[in-house]
Amino acid sequence: MTTRYFALTIGIFFVLLGMLGLVPNLVSLPIGAPILTVDAGYGYLFGLFPVNLLHNLVHLTVGILGILAYRSVSSAQLFARGLTIFFAVLAVLGLIPSMDTTFGFIPLFGNEVWLHGLTALVSAYFGYATPRTRDIGPRAV
């Protein structure tokens, strides 16, 4: 898989994740979960991943950026590198008990921590470990 297809795949995945998080029937009640300031749509997607409205908007934004990054190799590599840093920070914040709700706005605990950590590891591979290739533009005739 090339970096471009990684950006497209992860983009589609996070757009779907963000859209599914907005479907009330797929989000169970957050019984026993930490209290959030923004509790609109707060619950567990598929009973596993803590989400709320802001979290779904972040997933949608990441997904749209991934789909847009598919357009060129350089933008896909930049996307993968940015995604690595962003999701690594989120995974670490989720491990700190006082930061697992990012100041009460976005839930970052439970299964969300390993999802962010896994995303950071995979995007690190495509952003840093794959050889950097250059874009091949249109040829002049």
PDB file of C-alpha atoms in Angstrom, residues 14 48-50 59 82-95 107-124:
ATOM      1  CA  PHE A  14     -12.515   8.241   9.925  1.00  0.00           C
ATOM      2  CA  LEU A  48     -16.774   0.339  22.763  1.00  0.00           C
ATOM      3  CA  PHE A  49     -15.493   3.778  21.782  1.00  0.00           C
ATOM      4  CA  PRO A  50     -16.382   6.881  23.818  1.00  0.00           C
ATOM      5  CA  HIS A  59     -13.054  12.279  13.216  1.00  0.00           C
ATOM      6  CA  GLY A  82       0.796  15.134  11.012  1.00  0.00           C
ATOM      7  CA  LEU A  83      -1.544  12.289  11.879  1.00  0.00           C
ATOM      8  CA  THR A  84       1.295  10.504  13.676  1.00  0.00           C
ATOM      9  CA  ILE A  85       1.975  13.461  15.939  1.00  0.00           C
ATOM     10  CA  PHE A  86      -1.697  14.307  16.502  1.00  0.00           C
ATOM     11  CA  PHE A  87      -2.815  10.792  17.416  1.00  0.00           C
ATOM     12  CA  ALA A  88       0.304  10.032  19.471  1.00  0.00           C
ATOM     13  CA  VAL A  89      -0.442  13.109  21.593  1.00  0.00           C
ATOM     14  CA  LEU A  90      -4.084  12.036  21.943  1.00  0.00           C
ATOM     15  CA  ALA A  91      -3.043   8.512  22.975  1.00  0.00           C
ATOM     16  CA  VAL A  92      -0.685   9.871  25.642  1.00  0.00           C
ATOM     17  CA  LEU A  93      -3.346  12.308  26.898  1.00  0.00           C
ATOM     18  CA  GLY A  94      -5.762   9.386  27.194  1.00  0.00           C
ATOM     19  CA  LEU A  95      -3.319   7.602  29.501  1.00  0.00           C
ATOM     20  CA  PRO A 107     -13.539  11.763  25.686  1.00  0.00           C
ATOM     21  CA  LEU A 108     -10.091  10.139  25.372  1.00  0.00           C
ATOM     22  CA  PHE A 109     -10.297   7.016  27.502  1.00  0.00           C
ATOM     23  CA  GLY A 110     -10.966   3.314  27.203  1.00  0.00           C
ATOM     24  CA  ASN A 111     -10.716   1.738  23.764  1.00  0.00           C
ATOM     25  CA  GLU A 112     -10.164   5.155  22.209  1.00  0.00           C
ATOM     26  CA  VAL A 113      -6.605   5.170  23.592  1.00  0.00           C
ATOM     27  CA  TRP A 114      -5.504   2.037  21.726  1.00  0.00           C
ATOM     28  CA  LEU A 115      -7.322   3.176  18.562  1.00  0.00           C
ATOM     29  CA  HIS A 116      -5.357   6.437  18.629  1.00  0.00           C
ATOM     30  CA  GLY A 117      -2.104   4.648  19.471  1.00  0.00           C
ATOM     31  CA  LEU A 118      -2.559   2.125  16.663  1.00  0.00           C
ATOM     32  CA  THR A 119      -3.416   4.909  14.213  1.00  0.00           C
ATOM     33  CA  ALA A 120      -0.268   6.787  15.264  1.00  0.00           C
ATOM     34  CA  LEU A 121       1.914   3.696  14.736  1.00  0.00           C
ATOM     35  CA  VAL A 122       0.521   2.884  11.298  1.00  0.00           C
ATOM     36  CA  SER A 123       0.661   6.500  10.140  1.00  0.00           C
ATOM     37  CA  ALA A 124       4.250   6.742  11.432  1.00  0.00           C
TER      38      ALA A 124
END
